[in-house]
């Protein structure tokens, strides 16, 4: 057995060596990559000539992986640069003993303590290969001057981050290796920018926990990009990269072996909102054979809609198997698809997702539904909330629910199972919430009345079981519902029996006379008409009252809300606050020279804002204070009293009306200076004064405007005391 095994190993080694010799002995011919103007490339002729009957790959695919630059064929012809340290901190320079600038240079230096790229590297722009493995480099550095650089190996260094501008100028870079560096992040589009065509990139054995989607997708061909043996658990898209449907993405192999993936890739978060766009990356191969997949709802949509696509994307597709949940561990994806069991791919929901306590909730993409199963959990009412979803399957059977109440989530339900409860009553709003095509089950409950709102539902999808109904005129609709919707065709769903004066009668056999006598119907109809008329009349009355609410208030205040005369007015500072538009010159002259002069001559204390406001005071606060200190309010209406640009009269009127409403002993006297009609007054409150005739017309035909104002203001105390003194004197004379 030992010798047999040794023989096999020797044969395998010989076969490998033979394959390499065949490759190197192959004739290399000039080849120019389709997406890069590299005229110095050579491709093996025989090994990269596919047999159409055997191979699916093209010559271009093969050359991308096997082509060599002319300085490597047939042997390495580059001139090696020498490196010399200039500082103990790892700084160095390079030099060459040959000064032929037409030469291709290469730099090899490993197991050293180089801390940065040699400072004079740009003196040799023809460098085509740099190998600086096992040094102390912490960053790639500036290599933009090396436009001919073909191969770069920085493995076994200490580079932890690479920015997306690091390689932008290296348009001829073909091979890149940055392994064993502790690399934590690779910026978006670092190796797939449109200016680059890197055939081989190796970032294996680093510490990345995520990888940018844009670093895996390129418009150009590549052989392989390796992210093996990192800690990658997710593919991210921080730069919002999107696959352009108008472009072709050639691609190659992306190696993700030895990472920490568990959840299926969410293509939608990666910018692939349309499953058809996956066809743009059909040439790619994502190698992930050792992933412990969680077979849940995230995986199902792509298995269902893109099965053929996934078979091509995952080259090891037939090795993909479930790890979680445990009951499906070891089952392969092809077996699950073949058995038609995509319904097992679900995601459980928790209380964080609004799943009711003690209930089981999950999303099931295959059935396009979210299931909420609260069977046998002791519910006494419908849960106040459930997880959000467009197609809810609600299972509330075998509980103690007595009332079917309204819940906002009912409008999204496609299945509702309320069987085995104690439902005796229904909320009409809850029934109206239910979609017309809902599958309903109310079997084995306690109700004896079926709400009329159920008539919009399909009786063949509404299961009520054996129901005995107290039939009367109000339940006559059930017979028509059964006849019109074909209840007999689905009699196994429900059996309705009417309890009448003649005994129990099946609803499809009952007549109108059995449940509703004609005279009762007439009385009911008359009562309904009367109630409808009364309702209409009430609506009209309320509408009129609302329209004329200020007029109603003024009448109510005048006749019903009058308080006994208050003595508060005796202690207020002013008898009246005069509000008018003082920008109207004619009006201002009349108010100050006529109205105010006569009233103050009669002993009335008046506050006129344009005359009495203290200079430097805060105008609005002063106005409010004097309105509070005034017993009455004298409003002089003119064309511009309530115009939008006259702000102070608006402020005055606002506070006046407020205190008028609060204090019953206060009153408003309106003088209609410009003879404004009802329709000409924009303010509804002032319009009410004019409409009721409570305003004083300036063109008073009796020519007693001032006297009328005094009457509205009521007699002043000084006048009152004068009259009382005269009366007492007359008694003394007698």
mmCIF file with all atom_site columns, N, CA and C in Angstrom, residues 37 48 52 58-59 75 83-84 86 96 116-117 138 156 201 222 338 352 431 455 551 561 610 630 642 653 666 699:
data_model
loop_
_atom_site.group_PDB
_atom_site.id
_atom_site.type_symbol
_atom_site.label_atom_id
_atom_site.label_alt_id
_atom_site.label_comp_id
_atom_site.label_asym_id
_atom_site.label_entity_id
_atom_site.label_seq_id
_atom_site.pdbx_PDB_ins_code
_atom_site.Cartn_x
_atom_site.Cartn_y
_atom_site.Cartn_z
_atom_site.occupancy
_atom_site.B_iso_or_equiv
_atom_site.pdbx_formal_charge
_atom_site.auth_seq_id
_atom_site.auth_comp_id
_atom_site.auth_asym_id
_atom_site.auth_atom_id
_atom_site.pdbx_PDB_model_num
ATOM 1  N N  . UNK A 1 37  ? -3.796  48.549  -24.626 1.00 0.00 ? 37  UNK A N  1
ATOM 2  C CA . UNK A 1 37  ? -2.849  48.644  -25.740 1.00 0.00 ? 37  UNK A CA 1
ATOM 3  C C  . UNK A 1 37  ? -1.457  48.213  -25.278 1.00 0.00 ? 37  UNK A C  1
ATOM 4  N N  . UNK A 1 48  ? -3.482  27.889  -25.878 1.00 0.00 ? 48  UNK A N  1
ATOM 5  C CA . UNK A 1 48  ? -4.567  28.874  -25.823 1.00 0.00 ? 48  UNK A CA 1
ATOM 6  C C  . UNK A 1 48  ? -5.397  28.890  -27.097 1.00 0.00 ? 48  UNK A C  1
ATOM 7  N N  . UNK A 1 52  ? -13.612 24.091  -29.970 1.00 0.00 ? 52  UNK A N  1
ATOM 8  C CA . UNK A 1 52  ? -15.012 24.504  -29.759 1.00 0.00 ? 52  UNK A CA 1
ATOM 9  C C  . UNK A 1 52  ? -15.897 23.388  -29.237 1.00 0.00 ? 52  UNK A C  1
ATOM 10 N N  . UNK A 1 58  ? -12.534 31.155  -24.387 1.00 0.00 ? 58  UNK A N  1
ATOM 11 C CA . UNK A 1 58  ? -12.034 31.684  -25.655 1.00 0.00 ? 58  UNK A CA 1
ATOM 12 C C  . UNK A 1 58  ? -10.523 31.879  -25.570 1.00 0.00 ? 58  UNK A C  1
ATOM 13 N N  . UNK A 1 59  ? -9.912  32.143  -26.711 1.00 0.00 ? 59  UNK A N  1
ATOM 14 C CA . UNK A 1 59  ? -8.470  32.413  -26.729 1.00 0.00 ? 59  UNK A CA 1
ATOM 15 C C  . UNK A 1 59  ? -8.154  33.637  -25.876 1.00 0.00 ? 59  UNK A C  1
ATOM 16 N N  . UNK A 1 75  ? 13.295  33.815  -21.815 1.00 0.00 ? 75  UNK A N  1
ATOM 17 C CA . UNK A 1 75  ? 13.895  33.896  -20.479 1.00 0.00 ? 75  UNK A CA 1
ATOM 18 C C  . UNK A 1 75  ? 13.842  35.344  -20.017 1.00 0.00 ? 75  UNK A C  1
ATOM 19 N N  . UNK A 1 83  ? 20.063  47.667  -4.609  1.00 0.00 ? 83  UNK A N  1
ATOM 20 C CA . UNK A 1 83  ? 19.480  48.506  -3.565  1.00 0.00 ? 83  UNK A CA 1
ATOM 21 C C  . UNK A 1 83  ? 20.518  48.760  -2.484  1.00 0.00 ? 83  UNK A C  1
ATOM 22 N N  . UNK A 1 84  ? 20.593  50.008  -2.041  1.00 0.00 ? 84  UNK A N  1
ATOM 23 C CA . UNK A 1 84  ? 21.546  50.383  -0.999  1.00 0.00 ? 84  UNK A CA 1
ATOM 24 C C  . UNK A 1 84  ? 20.824  51.223  0.058   1.00 0.00 ? 84  UNK A C  1
ATOM 25 N N  . UNK A 1 86  ? 20.315  53.897  2.906   1.00 0.00 ? 86  UNK A N  1
ATOM 26 C CA . UNK A 1 86  ? 20.947  55.182  3.227   1.00 0.00 ? 86  UNK A CA 1
ATOM 27 C C  . UNK A 1 86  ? 20.698  55.605  4.663   1.00 0.00 ? 86  UNK A C  1
ATOM 28 N N  . UNK A 1 96  ? 22.025  51.103  -10.850 1.00 0.00 ? 96  UNK A N  1
ATOM 29 C CA . UNK A 1 96  ? 22.336  50.058  -11.822 1.00 0.00 ? 96  UNK A CA 1
ATOM 30 C C  . UNK A 1 96  ? 23.739  50.281  -12.355 1.00 0.00 ? 96  UNK A C  1
ATOM 31 N N  . UNK A 1 116 ? 10.168  52.135  3.114   1.00 0.00 ? 116 UNK A N  1
ATOM 32 C CA . UNK A 1 116 ? 9.423   52.838  2.077   1.00 0.00 ? 116 UNK A CA 1
ATOM 33 C C  . UNK A 1 116 ? 10.084  52.582  0.727   1.00 0.00 ? 116 UNK A C  1
ATOM 34 N N  . UNK A 1 117 ? 9.311   52.854  -0.332  1.00 0.00 ? 117 UNK A N  1
ATOM 35 C CA . UNK A 1 117 ? 9.832   52.661  -1.681  1.00 0.00 ? 117 UNK A CA 1
ATOM 36 C C  . UNK A 1 117 ? 11.109  53.501  -1.846  1.00 0.00 ? 117 UNK A C  1
ATOM 37 N N  . UNK A 1 138 ? 4.886   50.118  5.154   1.00 0.00 ? 138 UNK A N  1
ATOM 38 C CA . UNK A 1 138 ? 3.573   50.387  5.754   1.00 0.00 ? 138 UNK A CA 1
ATOM 39 C C  . UNK A 1 138 ? 2.608   51.031  4.767   1.00 0.00 ? 138 UNK A C  1
ATOM 40 N N  . UNK A 1 156 ? 3.975   40.100  2.535   1.00 0.00 ? 156 UNK A N  1
ATOM 41 C CA . UNK A 1 156 ? 4.715   39.985  3.795   1.00 0.00 ? 156 UNK A CA 1
ATOM 42 C C  . UNK A 1 156 ? 5.307   41.324  4.225   1.00 0.00 ? 156 UNK A C  1
ATOM 43 N N  . UNK A 1 201 ? -4.679  39.679  -9.316  1.00 0.00 ? 201 UNK A N  1
ATOM 44 C CA . UNK A 1 201 ? -4.517  40.430  -8.069  1.00 0.00 ? 201 UNK A CA 1
ATOM 45 C C  . UNK A 1 201 ? -4.722  39.470  -6.904  1.00 0.00 ? 201 UNK A C  1
ATOM 46 N N  . UNK A 1 222 ? -10.113 39.913  -16.623 1.00 0.00 ? 222 UNK A N  1
ATOM 47 C CA . UNK A 1 222 ? -9.038  39.603  -15.687 1.00 0.00 ? 222 UNK A CA 1
ATOM 48 C C  . UNK A 1 222 ? -9.023  38.100  -15.481 1.00 0.00 ? 222 UNK A C  1
ATOM 49 N N  . UNK A 1 338 ? -34.593 21.075  -6.871  1.00 0.00 ? 338 UNK A N  1
ATOM 50 C CA . UNK A 1 338 ? -35.186 19.959  -7.605  1.00 0.00 ? 338 UNK A CA 1
ATOM 51 C C  . UNK A 1 338 ? -36.448 19.453  -6.923  1.00 0.00 ? 338 UNK A C  1
ATOM 52 N N  . UNK A 1 352 ? -38.826 42.579  18.117  1.00 0.00 ? 352 UNK A N  1
ATOM 53 C CA . UNK A 1 352 ? -38.262 43.811  17.547  1.00 0.00 ? 352 UNK A CA 1
ATOM 54 C C  . UNK A 1 352 ? -38.947 44.140  16.231  1.00 0.00 ? 352 UNK A C  1
ATOM 55 N N  . UNK A 1 431 ? -64.331 45.088  9.395   1.00 0.00 ? 431 UNK A N  1
ATOM 56 C CA . UNK A 1 431 ? -64.739 44.311  8.218   1.00 0.00 ? 431 UNK A CA 1
ATOM 57 C C  . UNK A 1 431 ? -64.478 45.097  6.941   1.00 0.00 ? 431 UNK A C  1
ATOM 58 N N  . UNK A 1 455 ? -70.953 41.300  2.780   1.00 0.00 ? 455 UNK A N  1
ATOM 59 C CA . UNK A 1 455 ? -71.524 41.016  1.469   1.00 0.00 ? 455 UNK A CA 1
ATOM 60 C C  . UNK A 1 455 ? -70.563 41.360  0.325   1.00 0.00 ? 455 UNK A C  1
ATOM 61 N N  . UNK A 1 551 ? -72.241 86.127  14.236  1.00 0.00 ? 551 UNK A N  1
ATOM 62 C CA . UNK A 1 551 ? -73.522 86.793  14.432  1.00 0.00 ? 551 UNK A CA 1
ATOM 63 C C  . UNK A 1 551 ? -74.291 86.128  15.575  1.00 0.00 ? 551 UNK A C  1
ATOM 64 N N  . UNK A 1 561 ? -76.289 86.373  27.633  1.00 0.00 ? 561 UNK A N  1
ATOM 65 C CA . UNK A 1 561 ? -75.071 86.307  28.435  1.00 0.00 ? 561 UNK A CA 1
ATOM 66 C C  . UNK A 1 561 ? -74.748 87.612  29.134  1.00 0.00 ? 561 UNK A C  1
ATOM 67 N N  . UNK A 1 610 ? -51.975 106.578 18.387  1.00 0.00 ? 610 UNK A N  1
ATOM 68 C CA . UNK A 1 610 ? -51.088 107.476 17.645  1.00 0.00 ? 610 UNK A CA 1
ATOM 69 C C  . UNK A 1 610 ? -50.756 108.739 18.449  1.00 0.00 ? 610 UNK A C  1
ATOM 70 N N  . UNK A 1 630 ? -58.756 99.257  29.486  1.00 0.00 ? 630 UNK A N  1
ATOM 71 C CA . UNK A 1 630 ? -59.875 100.011 28.893  1.00 0.00 ? 630 UNK A CA 1
ATOM 72 C C  . UNK A 1 630 ? -61.185 99.273  29.107  1.00 0.00 ? 630 UNK A C  1
ATOM 73 N N  . UNK A 1 642 ? -58.514 96.785  7.811   1.00 0.00 ? 642 UNK A N  1
ATOM 74 C CA . UNK A 1 642 ? -58.018 95.405  7.913   1.00 0.00 ? 642 UNK A CA 1
ATOM 75 C C  . UNK A 1 642 ? -57.206 94.984  6.693   1.00 0.00 ? 642 UNK A C  1
ATOM 76 N N  . UNK A 1 653 ? -56.923 94.866  16.814  1.00 0.00 ? 653 UNK A N  1
ATOM 77 C CA . UNK A 1 653 ? -58.220 94.166  16.725  1.00 0.00 ? 653 UNK A CA 1
ATOM 78 C C  . UNK A 1 653 ? -58.128 92.762  17.327  1.00 0.00 ? 653 UNK A C  1
ATOM 79 N N  . UNK A 1 666 ? -67.391 94.219  29.044  1.00 0.00 ? 666 UNK A N  1
ATOM 80 C CA . UNK A 1 666 ? -66.770 95.061  28.024  1.00 0.00 ? 666 UNK A CA 1
ATOM 81 C C  . UNK A 1 666 ? -67.605 95.029  26.750  1.00 0.00 ? 666 UNK A C  1
ATOM 82 N N  . UNK A 1 699 ? -72.787 108.624 8.432   1.00 0.00 ? 699 UNK A N  1
ATOM 83 C CA . UNK A 1 699 ? -73.736 109.584 7.817   1.00 0.00 ? 699 UNK A CA 1
ATOM 84 C C  . UNK A 1 699 ? -75.064 109.524 8.554   1.00 0.00 ? 699 UNK A C  1
#
